[in-house]
Tab-separated table of C-alpha atoms in Angstrom:
chain	number	residue	atom	x	y	z
A	240	UNK	CA	138.449	52.418	106.668
A	241	UNK	CA	141.887	52.148	105.091
A	242	UNK	CA	141.663	55.807	104.015
A	243	UNK	CA	142.148	56.725	107.669
A	244	UNK	CA	144.010	53.577	108.754
A	245	UNK	CA	146.585	53.144	105.990
A	246	UNK	CA	148.439	50.271	107.689
A	247	UNK	CA	145.307	48.182	108.162
A	248	UNK	CA	145.941	44.509	107.376
A	249	UNK	CA	143.831	41.422	106.747
A	250	UNK	CA	143.184	40.593	110.390
A	251	UNK	CA	142.477	44.191	111.334
A	252	UNK	CA	139.983	44.343	108.468
A	253	UNK	CA	138.295	41.185	109.697
A	254	UNK	CA	138.109	42.630	113.195
A	255	UNK	CA	136.358	45.703	111.766
A	256	UNK	CA	133.944	43.436	109.863
A	257	UNK	CA	133.105	41.535	113.052
A	258	UNK	CA	132.611	44.771	114.982
A	259	UNK	CA	130.328	46.267	112.351
A	260	UNK	CA	128.382	43.005	112.144
A	261	UNK	CA	127.812	42.918	115.902
A	262	UNK	CA	126.745	46.585	115.850
A	263	UNK	CA	124.194	45.879	113.101
A	264	UNK	CA	122.814	42.857	114.957
A	265	UNK	CA	122.349	45.066	118.032
A	266	UNK	CA	120.587	47.741	115.948
A	267	UNK	CA	118.290	45.167	114.309
A	268	UNK	CA	117.471	43.330	117.531
A	269	UNK	CA	114.328	45.361	118.205
A	270	UNK	CA	110.746	45.761	116.973
A	271	UNK	CA	109.987	46.895	113.428
A	272	UNK	CA	108.830	50.382	114.475
A	273	UNK	CA	112.220	51.181	116.024
A	274	UNK	CA	114.006	49.584	113.071
A	275	UNK	CA	111.913	51.692	110.700
A	276	UNK	CA	113.014	54.913	112.419
A	277	UNK	CA	116.669	53.841	112.234
A	278	UNK	CA	116.230	53.038	108.555
A	279	UNK	CA	114.973	56.546	107.797
A	280	UNK	CA	117.931	58.119	109.660
A	281	UNK	CA	120.473	55.971	107.794
A	282	UNK	CA	118.651	56.597	104.486
A	283	UNK	CA	118.845	60.365	105.004
A	284	UNK	CA	122.622	60.145	105.430
A	285	UNK	CA	122.894	58.110	102.234
A	286	UNK	CA	120.857	60.682	100.295
A	287	UNK	CA	123.061	63.513	101.558
A	288	UNK	CA	126.175	61.597	100.472
A	289	UNK	CA	125.037	60.999	96.898
A	290	UNK	CA	123.572	64.499	96.616
A	291	UNK	CA	126.919	66.045	97.579
A	292	UNK	CA	128.841	63.899	95.081
A	293	UNK	CA	126.421	64.725	92.257
A	294	UNK	CA	126.333	68.440	93.079
A	295	UNK	CA	130.130	68.651	93.268
A	296	UNK	CA	130.513	66.775	90.004
A	297	UNK	CA	127.907	68.672	88.012
A	298	UNK	CA	129.254	72.063	89.121
A	299	UNK	CA	132.781	71.074	88.063
A	300	UNK	CA	131.894	68.812	85.142
A	301	UNK	CA	134.155	68.554	82.099
A	302	UNK	CA	132.592	66.694	79.194
A	303	UNK	CA	135.947	66.171	77.528
A	304	UNK	CA	136.957	63.959	80.461
A	305	UNK	CA	133.656	62.130	80.943
A	306	UNK	CA	133.278	61.229	77.247
A	307	UNK	CA	136.920	60.578	76.406
A	308	UNK	CA	136.424	57.214	74.708
A	309	UNK	CA	139.481	55.224	73.581
A	310	UNK	CA	139.852	54.176	69.961
A	311	UNK	CA	137.632	51.205	69.113
A	312	UNK	CA	135.670	51.549	72.352
A	313	UNK	CA	132.436	50.386	70.721
A	314	UNK	CA	133.855	47.717	68.455
A	315	UNK	CA	132.151	44.463	69.377
A	316	UNK	CA	134.800	41.902	70.286
A	317	UNK	CA	135.074	39.083	72.811
A	318	UNK	CA	136.890	41.474	75.139
A	319	UNK	CA	134.108	44.041	74.766
A	320	UNK	CA	131.470	41.411	75.641
A	321	UNK	CA	133.400	40.172	78.674
A	322	UNK	CA	134.025	43.721	79.872
A	323	UNK	CA	130.375	44.662	79.440
A	324	UNK	CA	129.295	41.530	81.301
A	325	UNK	CA	131.698	42.261	84.162
A	326	UNK	CA	130.479	45.849	84.411
A	327	UNK	CA	126.835	44.707	84.355
A	328	UNK	CA	127.515	42.184	87.119
A	329	UNK	CA	128.817	44.933	89.421
A	330	UNK	CA	126.057	47.349	88.396
A	331	UNK	CA	123.320	44.798	89.072
A	332	UNK	CA	124.883	44.001	92.438
A	333	UNK	CA	124.571	47.711	93.233
A	334	UNK	CA	120.886	47.564	92.287
A	335	UNK	CA	119.994	44.563	94.449
A	336	UNK	CA	118.319	46.548	97.224
A	337	UNK	CA	115.364	47.527	95.039
A	338	UNK	CA	113.222	44.530	96.069
A	339	UNK	CA	114.289	44.387	99.736
A	340	UNK	CA	110.823	45.578	100.741
A	341	UNK	CA	109.387	42.258	99.517
A	342	UNK	CA	111.138	40.474	102.364
A	343	UNK	CA	109.368	42.578	104.997
A	344	UNK	CA	105.965	42.492	103.272
A	345	UNK	CA	104.310	41.088	106.380
A	346	UNK	CA	105.349	44.199	108.306
A	347	UNK	CA	104.263	46.748	105.663
A	348	UNK	CA	100.952	48.606	105.759
A	349	UNK	CA	98.904	48.219	102.539
A	350	UNK	CA	101.507	45.963	100.861
A	351	UNK	CA	99.530	45.629	97.604
A	352	UNK	CA	99.844	49.386	97.082
A	353	UNK	CA	103.159	50.174	98.780
A	354	UNK	CA	105.384	47.357	97.465
A	355	UNK	CA	104.894	47.866	93.683
A	356	UNK	CA	105.376	51.624	94.064
A	357	UNK	CA	108.489	51.144	96.195
A	358	UNK	CA	110.040	48.752	93.658
A	359	UNK	CA	109.319	50.945	90.627
A	360	UNK	CA	110.486	54.131	92.347
A	361	UNK	CA	113.642	52.404	93.597
A	362	UNK	CA	114.582	51.135	90.140
A	363	UNK	CA	114.094	54.547	88.508
A	364	UNK	CA	115.788	56.584	91.245
A	365	UNK	CA	118.740	54.217	91.695
A	366	UNK	CA	119.299	54.253	87.916
A	367	UNK	CA	119.407	58.046	87.881
A	368	UNK	CA	121.604	58.278	90.987
A	369	UNK	CA	123.990	55.574	89.739
A	370	UNK	CA	124.449	57.199	86.328
A	371	UNK	CA	124.734	60.722	87.758
A	372	UNK	CA	127.338	59.716	90.353
A	373	UNK	CA	129.539	57.873	87.854
A	374	UNK	CA	129.369	60.699	85.318
A	375	UNK	CA	130.028	63.281	88.041
A	376	UNK	CA	133.211	61.535	89.132
A	377	UNK	CA	134.696	60.796	85.698
A	378	UNK	CA	133.843	64.356	84.658
A	379	UNK	CA	136.406	65.511	87.233
A	380	UNK	CA	138.827	62.576	87.581
A	381	UNK	CA	139.831	61.033	84.208
A	382	UNK	CA	138.487	57.491	83.966
A	383	UNK	CA	141.972	56.075	83.354
A	384	UNK	CA	142.929	57.344	86.806
A	385	UNK	CA	139.579	56.606	88.402
A	386	UNK	CA	139.656	52.907	87.468
A	387	UNK	CA	142.926	52.454	89.389
A	388	UNK	CA	142.063	54.588	92.409
A	389	UNK	CA	141.427	52.876	95.749
A	390	UNK	CA	139.758	55.987	97.226
A	391	UNK	CA	138.050	57.417	94.162
A	392	UNK	CA	135.352	59.422	95.968
A	393	UNK	CA	137.884	60.942	98.357
A	394	UNK	CA	140.262	61.801	95.509
A	395	UNK	CA	137.339	63.328	93.608
A	396	UNK	CA	136.399	65.569	96.544
A	397	UNK	CA	140.022	66.487	97.294
A	398	UNK	CA	140.467	67.815	93.764
A	399	UNK	CA	137.449	70.088	94.145
A	400	UNK	CA	137.441	71.219	97.793
A	401	UNK	CA	140.669	70.027	99.398
A	402	UNK	CA	141.769	67.343	101.864
A	403	UNK	CA	139.005	68.048	104.406
A	404	UNK	CA	136.381	67.080	101.832
A	405	UNK	CA	138.147	63.779	101.122
A	406	UNK	CA	137.941	62.854	104.790
A	407	UNK	CA	134.332	64.042	105.070
A	408	UNK	CA	133.099	62.042	102.065
A	409	UNK	CA	134.904	58.950	103.373
A	410	UNK	CA	132.984	59.230	106.654
A	411	UNK	CA	129.747	59.579	104.694
A	412	UNK	CA	130.638	56.538	102.556
A	413	UNK	CA	131.149	54.535	105.756
A	414	UNK	CA	127.710	55.739	106.896
A	415	UNK	CA	126.179	54.717	103.562
A	416	UNK	CA	127.845	51.304	103.667
A	417	UNK	CA	126.482	50.769	107.176
A	418	UNK	CA	123.004	51.762	105.960
A	419	UNK	CA	123.224	49.305	103.061
A	420	UNK	CA	124.252	46.402	105.299
A	421	UNK	CA	121.553	47.366	107.821
A	422	UNK	CA	118.800	47.282	105.192
A	423	UNK	CA	119.997	44.024	103.629
A	424	UNK	CA	120.373	42.196	106.944
A	425	UNK	CA	116.897	43.385	107.900
A	426	UNK	CA	115.413	42.010	104.689
A	427	UNK	CA	117.283	38.718	104.625
A	428	UNK	CA	116.548	37.956	108.280
A	429	UNK	CA	112.887	37.679	107.284
A	430	UNK	CA	113.484	34.926	104.686
A	431	UNK	CA	114.194	32.025	107.107
A	432	UNK	CA	111.360	33.361	109.263
A	433	UNK	CA	108.847	33.239	106.406
A	434	UNK	CA	110.103	29.818	105.262
A	435	UNK	CA	109.759	28.427	108.790
A	436	UNK	CA	106.232	29.822	109.099
A	437	UNK	CA	105.313	28.039	105.841
A	438	UNK	CA	106.803	24.773	107.114
A	439	UNK	CA	109.881	24.759	104.850
A	440	UNK	CA	112.582	25.560	107.402
A	441	UNK	CA	113.527	24.852	111.005
A	442	UNK	CA	110.671	25.868	113.354
A	443	UNK	CA	113.024	27.857	115.631
A	444	UNK	CA	113.368	30.480	112.894
A	445	UNK	CA	109.621	31.077	112.919
A	446	UNK	CA	109.534	32.222	116.531
A	447	UNK	CA	109.020	35.865	117.463
A	448	UNK	CA	110.714	37.755	120.260
A	449	UNK	CA	108.362	37.646	123.293
A	450	UNK	CA	108.215	41.440	123.691
A	451	UNK	CA	109.593	42.956	120.465
A	452	UNK	CA	107.633	40.610	118.171
A	453	UNK	CA	110.422	40.270	115.596
A	454	UNK	CA	112.166	37.075	114.345
A	455	UNK	CA	115.056	37.235	116.818
A	456	UNK	CA	116.587	33.826	116.024
A	457	UNK	CA	116.693	34.663	112.329
A	458	UNK	CA	118.312	38.054	113.013
A	459	UNK	CA	121.081	36.411	115.040
A	460	UNK	CA	121.817	33.660	112.507
A	461	UNK	CA	121.735	35.924	109.426
A	462	UNK	CA	123.912	38.422	111.278
A	463	UNK	CA	126.441	35.706	112.101
A	464	UNK	CA	126.493	34.432	108.508
A	465	UNK	CA	126.957	38.001	107.264
A	466	UNK	CA	130.010	38.410	109.477
A	467	UNK	CA	131.476	35.175	108.085
A	468	UNK	CA	130.805	36.362	104.524
A	469	UNK	CA	132.609	39.593	105.321
A	470	UNK	CA	135.793	37.633	105.978
A	471	UNK	CA	136.109	36.869	102.247
A	472	UNK	CA	137.357	39.267	99.561
A	473	UNK	CA	134.738	41.644	98.157
A	474	UNK	CA	135.331	40.769	94.485
A	475	UNK	CA	134.841	37.070	95.182
A	476	UNK	CA	131.715	37.645	97.270
A	477	UNK	CA	130.100	39.889	94.620
A	478	UNK	CA	130.734	37.428	91.775
A	479	UNK	CA	129.691	34.380	93.809
A	480	UNK	CA	126.515	36.028	95.099
A	481	UNK	CA	125.465	37.217	91.666
A	482	UNK	CA	126.042	33.945	89.784
A	483	UNK	CA	124.181	31.968	92.436
A	484	UNK	CA	121.326	34.457	92.580
A	485	UNK	CA	120.945	34.634	88.804
A	486	UNK	CA	120.059	30.940	88.620
A	487	UNK	CA	118.274	30.491	91.940
A	488	UNK	CA	116.319	33.730	92.098
A	489	UNK	CA	116.145	35.739	88.885
A	490	UNK	CA	115.894	32.964	86.289
A	491	UNK	CA	113.787	31.069	88.825
A	492	UNK	CA	111.323	33.954	89.025
A	493	UNK	CA	111.009	34.096	85.242
A	494	UNK	CA	110.329	30.354	85.107
A	495	UNK	CA	107.853	30.592	87.999
A	496	UNK	CA	105.828	33.325	86.276
A	497	UNK	CA	105.580	31.201	83.124
A	498	UNK	CA	104.645	28.103	85.127
A	499	UNK	CA	101.917	29.945	87.038
A	500	UNK	CA	100.410	31.406	83.870
A	501	UNK	CA	100.344	28.094	81.987
A	502	UNK	CA	99.858	25.478	84.728
A	503	UNK	CA	97.983	27.307	87.484
A	504	UNK	CA	95.450	29.674	85.932
A	505	UNK	CA	93.331	29.184	89.071
A	506	UNK	CA	95.846	31.034	91.256
A	507	UNK	CA	94.985	34.687	91.846
A	508	UNK	CA	97.507	37.012	90.178
A	509	UNK	CA	96.764	40.592	91.297
A	510	UNK	CA	99.575	42.117	89.215
A	511	UNK	CA	99.949	41.986	85.437
A	512	UNK	CA	103.109	42.066	83.315
A	513	UNK	CA	102.699	44.516	80.465
A	514	UNK	CA	103.567	43.112	77.023
A	515	UNK	CA	104.111	39.616	78.437
A	516	UNK	CA	106.171	37.523	77.552
A	517	UNK	CA	108.517	40.212	76.119
A	518	UNK	CA	109.741	41.554	79.511
A	519	UNK	CA	110.474	38.016	80.706
A	520	UNK	CA	112.417	37.186	77.533
A	521	UNK	CA	114.465	40.405	77.755
A	522	UNK	CA	115.214	39.727	81.425
A	523	UNK	CA	116.186	36.113	80.683
A	524	UNK	CA	118.556	37.214	77.910
A	525	UNK	CA	120.149	39.871	80.136
A	526	UNK	CA	120.642	37.602	83.129
A	527	UNK	CA	121.983	34.801	80.936
A	528	UNK	CA	124.531	37.194	79.416
A	529	UNK	CA	125.772	38.317	82.841
A	530	UNK	CA	125.950	34.699	84.022
A	531	UNK	CA	127.899	33.434	81.002
A	532	UNK	CA	130.412	36.313	81.096
A	533	UNK	CA	131.068	35.918	84.847
A	534	UNK	CA	133.700	33.222	84.241
A	535	UNK	CA	133.608	29.444	84.493
A	536	UNK	CA	134.578	29.324	88.163
A	537	UNK	CA	131.633	31.405	89.296
A	538	UNK	CA	129.254	29.892	86.743
A	539	UNK	CA	130.020	26.434	88.135
A	540	UNK	CA	129.573	27.810	91.645
A	541	UNK	CA	126.113	29.071	90.655
A	542	UNK	CA	125.116	25.680	89.215
A	543	UNK	CA	126.384	23.858	92.309
A	544	UNK	CA	124.486	26.259	94.579
A	545	UNK	CA	121.260	25.532	92.693
A	546	UNK	CA	121.925	21.769	92.814
A	547	UNK	CA	122.663	21.926	96.544
A	548	UNK	CA	119.418	23.797	97.166
A	549	UNK	CA	117.380	21.279	95.177
A	550	UNK	CA	119.053	18.399	97.014
A	551	UNK	CA	118.510	19.972	100.423
A	552	UNK	CA	114.845	20.655	99.667
A	553	UNK	CA	114.313	17.072	98.449
A	554	UNK	CA	115.830	15.664	101.656
A	555	UNK	CA	113.760	18.088	103.722
A	556	UNK	CA	110.552	17.107	101.899
A	557	UNK	CA	111.201	13.378	102.307
A	558	UNK	CA	111.921	13.819	106.009
A	559	UNK	CA	108.786	15.901	106.456
A	560	UNK	CA	106.572	13.373	104.673
A	561	UNK	CA	107.959	10.451	106.656
A	562	UNK	CA	107.001	12.213	109.895
A	563	UNK	CA	103.358	12.628	108.836
A	564	UNK	CA	100.656	10.184	109.821
A	565	UNK	CA	98.846	8.267	107.073
A	566	UNK	CA	95.780	10.601	107.022
A	567	UNK	CA	98.136	13.620	106.923
A	568	UNK	CA	100.053	12.077	104.025
A	569	UNK	CA	96.798	11.626	102.076
A	570	UNK	CA	95.855	15.256	102.752
A	571	UNK	CA	99.371	16.396	101.747
A	572	UNK	CA	99.094	14.570	98.403
A	573	UNK	CA	95.750	16.244	97.744
């Protein structure tokens, strides 16, 4: 927004965040069929944006700029490791939408077929798009300038087509950002709903809208929390989200797969991990590297988030058990 509104300050930015958040809540406050149509429209705009950037970059690409490595660029030092970890943290944050479909699995036709394909296609396509976009830009704008630019995509387009293109790509970036927030708020609004339906969260979150049949309470609360999160600085939010998620979700998933395979062979597992346990070990090493290089402040934040979640679940479980009758408690233990 600051490309067009150069004097925008902190409070104006927060007002924009609140406005966008309320708009997204309004767009999501409807049945899944209508939301699905909106998703396709927003997705099409995102594809056009990245396609234009890649086309512009490839048709004006200069390898001498894109591969202009400084002396000692690949010498392994502590600084190299920290820099690589910081870059991976941002890159993985950019990838996080690949599993969003898992959150809406209950609203997907043929989930056993659609979800694995969607995840695999997303990972491959996002990898290609991400690499192509970055190379396209630094093949036109030298990376030493690009790393300090506040409006890198606009500057990139201005150098190729002129000022009109800078404004046009900025509008498309705003569209893409809106699409990203729309998809993420859609996915995350289904988490409290699913937890409530399984008996692990407040029952109000498990209720469906009387006519639209969507988790309306969850949409409102997640939307409100998203607006509050938008009041913080982006760098802090990205680092905090990633360090917390690495421990709670990604390392947790690796541990859960191992636990299921060794302790619960009776549980049906319709999907297999090729070359197991190698993929899990590679993933664990990668996530651990990103976590350790994130900095002590955010690493501690991640540990505290995990501890808070464990504590909250323990209190919840004790409260739930105390409310059960004696026969129900016996059945629960079984």
